Amino acid sequence: MLPHLSSKPSEATHQVRAALDAVFSWSYSSEIDALRSLYAKGLDRQWNAMRDLPWEGGIDRSAFASSFTMGGFPIQETDFWKTLGPDTQWDVARRGSAFMLSNFLHGEQGALMVASQLVNAVPHMDGKFYAATQTLDEARHVEVFAAYIEKLDHIYPIAPSLQKLLDATLGGDDWCTKCVGMQIVVEGLALFSFRDMRNATNEPLLKQLLTYVGRDEARHTAYGIKYLGSVVPTLSPAEVAALEDFAFEAARMLLDSRSGPTMRGAVLERWKEAGVDPADVMAALAKESGMARIVAKMGGRRGPVSGFVIPTLQAIGLLSDRIQGHFRDMFDHMQGIGAQDIMGSIVALPEDLDAWIEDGAPAG
Ligand SMILES: [Fe+2]
Ligand SMILES: [Fe+2]
């Protein structure tokens, strides 16, 4: 017998007015070869989250605690970390990671909904086919992240700035806007961060999970690059400028969502729950020599934007001098390496995203 379900959203939901025009295409033959072959690849590389991952072994706690990454910050390399006992290390690692992974999980749900919107909104059959495979991929990602987080701790609420970005993308009223918000900015962040996390962790279940998810995300990003890359040159200057503005705003929200003051506060809250005074953490980190250099090398919280989103925007023709100026101003207002270092030498996008996911080389 099925439980009684209400047709109305419960309190455990968030509603946003989604905008799109649903477009039928009467051209059923393939028009964009690159997207058709991406669709074929997507079909070929499906996997089953519950069947294909080693869930039965559970999480290897010491491997997890010795190799987790929190927003790109290598806490295990500090002397302070070594003063904590193994139980506290595991407690900090599991709570902090569950918090970070929860935001990835919520982002995956946003991706699931945007991908399904793209099935309706894109005007080419190849684009619809591909978005249909991505929709299934994203459902699987929601499934695996939720299952993994439940083994660590519990699912934390979404960061407000990530919610804002997902809402803006779902509410964007043309498909190019949705594609820029999701396939370029959110997917770019996901691909970059999952790769970082995959290469850092020695925990076997998480490594395998992120390998599968990362391969899917590489296709999702490739879709945005190939599709928008072929459409942007046909748009009017005003349409291009509007897309550039949206991309910049999305990236700005993304930086806020990753580790603005609120995010840092939320991570420190997890330390407190594990019995470590946040004031001691901050004082100890301030004393660590070489930390600033490591963080600067990794790009800190700008990493995914400077290492992936900006080169992607350049590749698809959405990085005019005007918008580069906006990025430069934004970086100028953030601490760390000078803006010139980032905008003066934009890194090249990896040619083979699939291979890049697993090659372990430093980003950029
Ligand atoms: Fe995903
Ligand atoms: Fe994705």
CSV table of C-alpha atoms and ligand atoms in Angstrom, one decimal:
chain,number,residue,atom,x,y,z
A,1,MET,CA,0.0,0.0,0.0
A,2,LEU,CA,1.3,3.4,-0.9
A,3,PRO,CA,1.6,6.1,1.8
A,4,HIS,CA,-0.8,9.1,1.6
A,5,LEU,CA,1.1,11.8,-0.2
A,6,SER,CA,0.0,15.5,-0.4
A,7,SER,CA,-0.1,17.2,-3.8
A,8,LYS,CA,1.2,20.4,-2.1
A,9,PRO,CA,4.9,21.1,-1.2
A,10,SER,CA,5.8,20.3,2.4
A,11,GLU,CA,7.8,22.6,4.6
A,12,ALA,CA,10.9,20.6,3.7
A,13,THR,CA,10.9,22.2,0.2
A,14,HIS,CA,11.9,25.4,-1.5
A,15,GLN,CA,9.9,26.7,-4.4
A,16,VAL,CA,11.0,28.9,-7.2
A,17,ARG,CA,9.1,30.1,-10.3
A,18,ALA,CA,10.9,28.4,-13.2
A,19,ALA,CA,10.7,30.1,-16.6
A,20,LEU,CA,11.0,28.5,-20.0
A,21,ASP,CA,9.5,28.1,-23.4
A,22,ALA,CA,9.1,24.5,-24.4
A,23,VAL,CA,10.2,24.1,-28.0
A,24,PHE,CA,9.3,21.3,-30.5
A,25,SER,CA,11.9,20.7,-33.2
A,26,TRP,CA,10.7,19.0,-36.4
A,27,SER,CA,14.3,18.3,-37.5
A,28,TYR,CA,14.9,14.8,-36.3
A,29,SER,CA,18.1,14.1,-38.0
A,30,SER,CA,21.4,15.0,-36.4
A,31,GLU,CA,22.5,18.6,-36.9
A,32,ILE,CA,25.3,19.0,-34.4
A,33,ASP,CA,27.6,16.0,-34.7
A,34,ALA,CA,29.6,16.9,-31.5
A,35,LEU,CA,26.4,16.8,-29.4
A,36,ARG,CA,25.1,13.5,-31.0
A,37,SER,CA,28.4,11.8,-30.2
A,38,LEU,CA,28.3,13.1,-26.7
A,39,TYR,CA,24.8,11.7,-26.3
A,40,ALA,CA,26.1,8.3,-27.6
A,41,LYS,CA,29.0,8.5,-25.1
A,42,GLY,CA,26.5,9.3,-22.3
A,43,LEU,CA,24.4,6.3,-23.2
A,44,ASP,CA,27.5,4.1,-23.2
A,45,ARG,CA,28.8,5.2,-19.9
A,46,GLN,CA,25.8,4.8,-17.6
A,47,TRP,CA,26.4,3.2,-14.3
A,48,ASN,CA,24.2,2.1,-11.4
A,49,ALA,CA,25.0,3.9,-8.1
A,50,MET,CA,23.9,1.1,-5.8
A,51,ARG,CA,25.2,-1.8,-7.8
A,52,ASP,CA,28.6,-0.5,-9.0
A,53,LEU,CA,30.1,1.1,-5.9
A,54,PRO,CA,31.6,-0.8,-2.9
A,55,TRP,CA,29.0,0.4,-0.3
A,56,GLU,CA,29.3,-2.8,1.7
A,57,GLY,CA,32.8,-1.9,2.9
A,58,GLY,CA,31.5,1.4,4.5
A,59,ILE,CA,33.8,4.3,4.9
A,60,ASP,CA,37.5,3.8,5.8
A,61,ARG,CA,37.7,6.3,8.6
A,62,SER,CA,41.4,6.8,9.0
A,63,ALA,CA,41.9,7.0,5.3
A,64,PHE,CA,39.1,9.6,5.1
A,65,ALA,CA,40.4,11.7,8.0
A,66,SER,CA,44.0,11.8,6.7
A,67,SER,CA,43.1,12.9,3.2
A,68,PHE,CA,39.9,15.0,3.2
A,69,THR,CA,39.9,18.5,1.7
A,70,MET,CA,37.8,21.4,3.0
A,71,GLY,CA,37.4,24.0,0.3
A,72,GLY,CA,40.9,23.3,-1.0
A,73,PHE,CA,42.5,23.9,2.4
A,74,PRO,CA,45.1,21.2,3.3
A,75,ILE,CA,44.4,21.2,7.1
A,76,GLN,CA,46.2,17.9,7.5
A,77,GLU,CA,49.5,19.5,6.7
A,78,THR,CA,49.3,21.8,9.7
A,79,ASP,CA,51.0,21.1,13.1
A,80,PHE,CA,47.8,21.9,14.8
A,81,TRP,CA,46.0,19.0,13.1
A,82,LYS,CA,48.7,16.6,14.4
A,83,THR,CA,47.9,17.7,18.0
A,84,LEU,CA,44.3,16.3,17.7
A,85,GLY,CA,43.7,12.7,18.5
A,86,PRO,CA,42.4,10.3,15.8
A,87,ASP,CA,38.8,10.4,17.2
A,88,THR,CA,38.7,14.2,17.0
A,89,GLN,CA,40.3,14.2,13.6
A,90,TRP,CA,37.6,11.8,12.3
A,91,ASP,CA,34.9,13.8,13.9
A,92,VAL,CA,36.1,17.1,12.4
A,93,ALA,CA,36.7,15.5,9.0
A,94,ARG,CA,33.3,13.8,8.8
A,95,ARG,CA,31.2,16.8,10.0
A,96,GLY,CA,33.1,19.4,7.9
A,97,SER,CA,33.0,17.1,4.8
A,98,ALA,CA,29.3,16.4,5.3
A,99,PHE,CA,28.7,20.1,5.3
A,100,MET,CA,30.7,20.7,2.1
A,101,LEU,CA,29.2,17.7,0.4
A,102,SER,CA,25.7,18.7,1.3
A,103,ASN,CA,26.1,21.8,-0.8
A,104,PHE,CA,27.4,19.7,-3.7
A,105,LEU,CA,24.3,17.5,-3.2
A,106,HIS,CA,21.9,20.5,-3.3
A,107,GLY,CA,23.8,21.7,-6.4
A,108,GLU,CA,23.2,18.3,-8.0
A,109,GLN,CA,19.5,18.6,-7.4
A,110,GLY,CA,19.6,22.0,-9.1
A,111,ALA,CA,21.5,20.4,-12.0
A,112,LEU,CA,18.9,17.6,-12.2
A,113,MET,CA,16.1,20.2,-12.6
A,114,VAL,CA,18.0,22.5,-15.0
A,115,ALA,CA,19.0,19.5,-17.2
A,116,SER,CA,15.4,18.5,-17.5
A,117,GLN,CA,14.4,22.1,-18.3
A,118,LEU,CA,17.0,22.0,-21.2
A,119,VAL,CA,15.2,19.0,-22.7
A,120,ASN,CA,12.2,21.3,-23.2
A,121,ALA,CA,14.0,24.6,-23.9
A,122,VAL,CA,16.8,23.8,-26.4
A,123,PRO,CA,15.8,24.2,-30.0
A,124,HIS,CA,17.9,21.3,-31.5
A,125,MET,CA,17.1,17.6,-31.3
A,126,ASP,CA,20.8,16.7,-30.5
A,127,GLY,CA,20.7,19.1,-27.6
A,128,LYS,CA,17.4,17.6,-26.2
A,129,PHE,CA,18.8,14.0,-26.5
A,130,TYR,CA,22.0,14.9,-24.7
A,131,ALA,CA,20.1,16.9,-21.9
A,132,ALA,CA,18.0,13.7,-21.4
A,133,THR,CA,21.1,11.6,-20.6
A,134,GLN,CA,22.4,14.4,-18.3
A,135,THR,CA,19.1,14.4,-16.4
A,136,LEU,CA,19.6,10.7,-15.6
A,137,ASP,CA,23.2,11.3,-14.7
A,138,GLU,CA,22.2,14.1,-12.2
A,139,ALA,CA,19.6,11.9,-10.6
A,140,ARG,CA,22.3,9.3,-9.9
A,141,HIS,CA,24.6,12.1,-8.5
A,142,VAL,CA,21.9,13.2,-6.1
A,143,GLU,CA,21.4,9.5,-5.1
A,144,VAL,CA,25.1,8.8,-4.4
A,145,PHE,CA,26.0,12.0,-2.6
A,146,ALA,CA,22.9,11.7,-0.3
A,147,ALA,CA,23.9,8.1,0.5
A,148,TYR,CA,27.5,8.9,1.2
A,149,ILE,CA,26.7,11.9,3.4
A,150,GLU,CA,24.3,9.9,5.5
A,151,LYS,CA,27.2,7.5,6.2
A,152,LEU,CA,29.3,10.5,7.4
A,153,ASP,CA,26.9,12.6,9.4
A,154,HIS,CA,23.7,14.2,8.2
A,155,ILE,CA,22.6,16.5,5.3
A,156,TYR,CA,23.1,20.2,6.1
A,157,PRO,CA,20.9,23.0,4.6
A,158,ILE,CA,21.9,24.7,1.4
A,159,ALA,CA,24.2,27.8,1.6
A,160,PRO,CA,21.9,30.9,0.8
A,161,SER,CA,24.2,32.1,-2.0
A,162,LEU,CA,24.2,28.7,-3.8
A,163,GLN,CA,20.4,28.7,-3.5
A,164,LYS,CA,20.4,32.2,-5.1
A,165,LEU,CA,22.5,31.0,-8.0
A,166,LEU,CA,20.4,27.9,-8.6
A,167,ASP,CA,17.2,30.0,-8.4
A,168,ALA,CA,18.5,32.5,-11.0
A,169,THR,CA,19.5,29.7,-13.3
A,170,LEU,CA,16.1,27.9,-13.0
A,171,GLY,CA,14.3,31.2,-13.4
A,172,GLY,CA,16.4,32.4,-16.4
A,173,ASP,CA,14.0,32.7,-19.3
A,174,ASP,CA,16.0,31.6,-22.2
A,175,TRP,CA,18.0,28.4,-22.7
A,176,CYS,CA,21.3,30.1,-23.3
A,177,THR,CA,21.1,31.7,-19.9
A,178,LYS,CA,20.3,28.4,-18.2
A,179,CYS,CA,23.1,26.8,-20.1
A,180,VAL,CA,25.6,29.4,-19.0
A,181,GLY,CA,24.5,29.2,-15.4
A,182,MET,CA,24.4,25.5,-15.1
A,183,GLN,CA,26.7,23.9,-17.8
A,184,ILE,CA,29.4,26.5,-17.6
A,185,VAL,CA,29.4,28.0,-14.0
A,186,VAL,CA,27.9,25.3,-11.8
A,187,GLU,CA,29.3,22.4,-13.7
A,188,GLY,CA,32.7,24.1,-14.0
A,189,LEU,CA,32.7,24.4,-10.2
A,190,ALA,CA,31.6,20.8,-9.7
A,191,LEU,CA,34.1,19.4,-12.2
A,192,PHE,CA,37.0,21.3,-10.7
A,193,SER,CA,36.1,20.6,-7.1
A,194,PHE,CA,35.2,16.9,-7.6
A,195,ARG,CA,38.6,16.4,-9.3
A,196,ASP,CA,40.4,18.1,-6.4
A,197,MET,CA,38.6,16.0,-3.9
A,198,ARG,CA,39.0,12.8,-6.0
A,199,ASN,CA,42.8,13.3,-6.2
A,200,ALA,CA,43.2,14.2,-2.6
A,201,THR,CA,41.2,11.4,-0.9
A,202,ASN,CA,42.5,8.0,-0.1
A,203,GLU,CA,39.1,6.8,1.0
A,204,PRO,CA,38.3,4.0,-1.5
A,205,LEU,CA,34.5,4.5,-1.7
A,206,LEU,CA,34.7,8.3,-2.1
A,207,LYS,CA,37.5,7.9,-4.6
A,208,GLN,CA,35.5,5.5,-6.7
A,209,LEU,CA,32.3,7.5,-6.4
A,210,LEU,CA,34.0,10.7,-7.5
A,211,THR,CA,35.7,9.0,-10.4
A,212,TYR,CA,32.3,7.9,-11.8
A,213,VAL,CA,30.7,11.3,-11.0
A,214,GLY,CA,33.7,13.2,-12.4
A,215,ARG,CA,33.5,11.3,-15.7
A,216,ASP,CA,29.8,12.3,-16.0
A,217,GLU,CA,30.5,16.0,-15.1
A,218,ALA,CA,33.3,16.1,-17.8
A,219,ARG,CA,30.6,15.3,-20.4
A,220,HIS,CA,28.2,17.9,-18.9
A,221,THR,CA,30.8,20.6,-19.2
A,222,ALA,CA,31.7,19.5,-22.7
A,223,TYR,CA,28.0,19.9,-23.7
A,224,GLY,CA,28.0,23.5,-22.5
A,225,ILE,CA,31.3,24.2,-24.3
A,226,LYS,CA,30.3,22.6,-27.6
A,227,TYR,CA,26.7,23.8,-27.7
A,228,LEU,CA,27.3,27.4,-26.6
A,229,GLY,CA,30.6,27.6,-28.5
A,230,SER,CA,28.6,27.0,-31.7
A,231,VAL,CA,25.7,29.3,-30.9
A,232,VAL,CA,27.4,32.3,-29.3
A,233,PRO,CA,29.0,33.5,-32.6
A,234,THR,CA,25.4,33.8,-34.1
A,235,LEU,CA,24.1,36.0,-31.3
A,236,SER,CA,23.7,39.8,-31.4
A,237,PRO,CA,26.2,41.9,-29.4
A,238,ALA,CA,23.4,42.8,-26.9
A,239,GLU,CA,22.6,39.1,-26.4
A,240,VAL,CA,26.3,38.2,-25.9
A,241,ALA,CA,26.7,41.0,-23.4
A,242,ALA,CA,23.6,39.8,-21.4
A,243,LEU,CA,25.1,36.3,-21.3
A,244,GLU,CA,28.5,37.6,-20.2
A,245,ASP,CA,26.8,39.6,-17.4
A,246,PHE,CA,24.9,36.6,-16.3
A,247,ALA,CA,28.0,34.4,-16.2
A,248,PHE,CA,29.9,37.0,-14.2
A,249,GLU,CA,27.0,37.4,-11.7
A,250,ALA,CA,26.8,33.6,-11.4
A,251,ALA,CA,30.6,33.3,-10.8
A,252,ARG,CA,30.4,36.1,-8.2
A,253,MET,CA,27.6,34.3,-6.3
A,254,LEU,CA,29.6,31.1,-6.6
A,255,LEU,CA,32.6,32.6,-4.9
A,256,ASP,CA,30.3,33.9,-2.1
A,257,SER,CA,28.8,30.5,-1.7
A,258,ARG,CA,32.1,28.7,-1.4
A,259,SER,CA,33.8,30.4,1.4
A,260,GLY,CA,32.6,33.9,2.2
A,261,PRO,CA,32.4,34.8,5.9
A,262,THR,CA,29.2,32.8,6.4
A,263,MET,CA,30.7,29.7,4.9
A,264,ARG,CA,33.8,29.9,7.0
A,265,GLY,CA,31.6,30.5,10.1
A,266,ALA,CA,29.6,27.4,9.2
A,267,VAL,CA,32.8,25.2,8.8
A,268,LEU,CA,34.1,26.5,12.2
A,269,GLU,CA,30.8,25.5,13.7
A,270,ARG,CA,31.5,21.9,12.7
A,271,TRP,CA,34.8,22.1,14.6
A,272,LYS,CA,32.9,23.3,17.6
A,273,GLU,CA,30.6,20.4,17.4
A,274,ALA,CA,33.6,18.1,17.3
A,275,GLY,CA,34.8,19.6,20.6
A,276,VAL,CA,37.5,22.0,19.2
A,277,ASP,CA,37.2,25.7,20.1
A,278,PRO,CA,37.1,27.7,16.8
A,279,ALA,CA,39.2,30.4,18.4
A,280,ASP,CA,42.0,27.8,19.0
A,281,VAL,CA,41.7,26.7,15.3
A,282,MET,CA,42.0,30.3,14.0
A,283,ALA,CA,44.9,31.1,16.4
A,284,ALA,CA,46.8,27.9,15.4
A,285,LEU,CA,46.3,28.5,11.7
A,286,ALA,CA,47.6,32.1,12.0
A,287,LYS,CA,50.8,30.7,13.5
A,288,GLU,CA,51.3,28.0,10.8
A,289,SER,CA,54.2,29.0,8.5
A,290,GLY,CA,53.8,28.4,4.8
A,291,MET,CA,50.0,28.1,4.9
A,292,ALA,CA,49.4,31.4,3.1
A,293,ARG,CA,51.8,30.2,0.3
A,294,ILE,CA,50.0,26.8,0.0
A,295,VAL,CA,46.6,28.5,-0.2
A,296,ALA,CA,47.8,31.1,-2.6
A,297,LYS,CA,49.3,28.3,-4.9
A,298,MET,CA,45.9,26.5,-4.9
A,299,GLY,CA,44.1,29.7,-5.7
A,300,GLY,CA,42.2,29.6,-2.5
A,301,ARG,CA,38.5,30.1,-3.0
A,302,ARG,CA,39.1,31.6,-6.5
A,303,GLY,CA,40.5,28.3,-7.8
A,304,PRO,CA,37.4,27.0,-9.7
A,305,VAL,CA,36.7,30.4,-11.2
A,306,SER,CA,40.2,31.3,-12.3
A,307,GLY,CA,41.2,27.7,-13.1
A,308,PHE,CA,38.1,26.6,-15.0
A,309,VAL,CA,35.2,29.1,-15.4
A,310,ILE,CA,37.2,31.9,-16.9
A,311,PRO,CA,39.0,29.7,-19.4
A,312,THR,CA,35.7,28.2,-20.3
A,313,LEU,CA,34.1,31.6,-20.9
A,314,GLN,CA,37.0,32.5,-23.1
A,315,ALA,CA,36.6,29.2,-25.1
A,316,ILE,CA,33.0,29.9,-25.9
A,317,GLY,CA,33.4,33.6,-26.7
A,318,LEU,CA,32.0,35.1,-23.5
A,319,LEU,CA,35.1,36.9,-22.1
A,320,SER,CA,35.2,40.3,-23.7
A,321,ASP,CA,37.6,43.0,-22.4
A,322,ARG,CA,34.6,44.5,-20.7
A,323,ILE,CA,33.8,41.4,-18.7
A,324,GLN,CA,37.5,40.7,-17.9
A,325,GLY,CA,37.4,44.2,-16.3
A,326,HIS,CA,34.6,43.0,-14.0
A,327,PHE,CA,36.5,39.9,-13.0
A,328,ARG,CA,39.6,42.0,-12.4
A,329,ASP,CA,37.7,44.3,-10.1
A,330,MET,CA,36.2,41.4,-8.2
A,331,PHE,CA,39.6,39.8,-7.6
A,332,ASP,CA,41.0,43.1,-6.6
A,333,HIS,CA,38.6,43.2,-3.7
A,334,MET,CA,39.6,39.7,-2.5
A,335,GLN,CA,42.7,38.9,-0.6
A,336,GLY,CA,45.6,37.0,-1.9
A,337,ILE,CA,47.4,37.0,-5.3
A,338,GLY,CA,46.9,40.1,-7.4
A,339,ALA,CA,44.2,40.2,-10.1
A,340,GLN,CA,46.9,40.6,-12.8
A,341,ASP,CA,48.3,37.2,-12.0
A,342,ILE,CA,45.0,35.6,-12.9
A,343,MET,CA,43.7,37.7,-15.8
A,344,GLY,CA,47.1,38.2,-17.3
A,345,SER,CA,47.7,34.5,-17.8
A,346,ILE,CA,44.4,32.7,-18.3
A,347,VAL,CA,45.1,28.9,-18.1
A,348,ALA,CA,44.3,26.7,-21.0
A,349,LEU,CA,41.3,24.4,-20.7
A,350,PRO,CA,42.3,20.7,-20.6
A,351,GLU,CA,41.8,19.2,-24.1
A,352,ASP,CA,40.6,15.9,-22.9
A,353,LEU,CA,38.3,16.5,-19.8
A,354,ASP,CA,37.8,12.8,-19.2
A,355,ALA,CA,41.6,12.2,-18.9
A,356,TRP,CA,42.0,15.4,-16.9
A,357,ILE,CA,39.7,14.1,-14.2
A,358,GLU,CA,42.0,11.2,-13.4
A,359,ASP,CA,45.5,12.5,-14.2
A,360,GLY,CA,46.2,14.0,-10.7
A,361,ALA,CA,48.3,16.9,-12.1
A,362,PRO,CA,47.8,20.2,-10.3
A,363,ALA,CA,45.0,22.3,-11.8
A,364,GLY,CA,46.0,24.9,-14.3
B,1,FE,FE,26.2,16.2,-11.4
B,2,FE,FE,26.5,17.7,-14.0
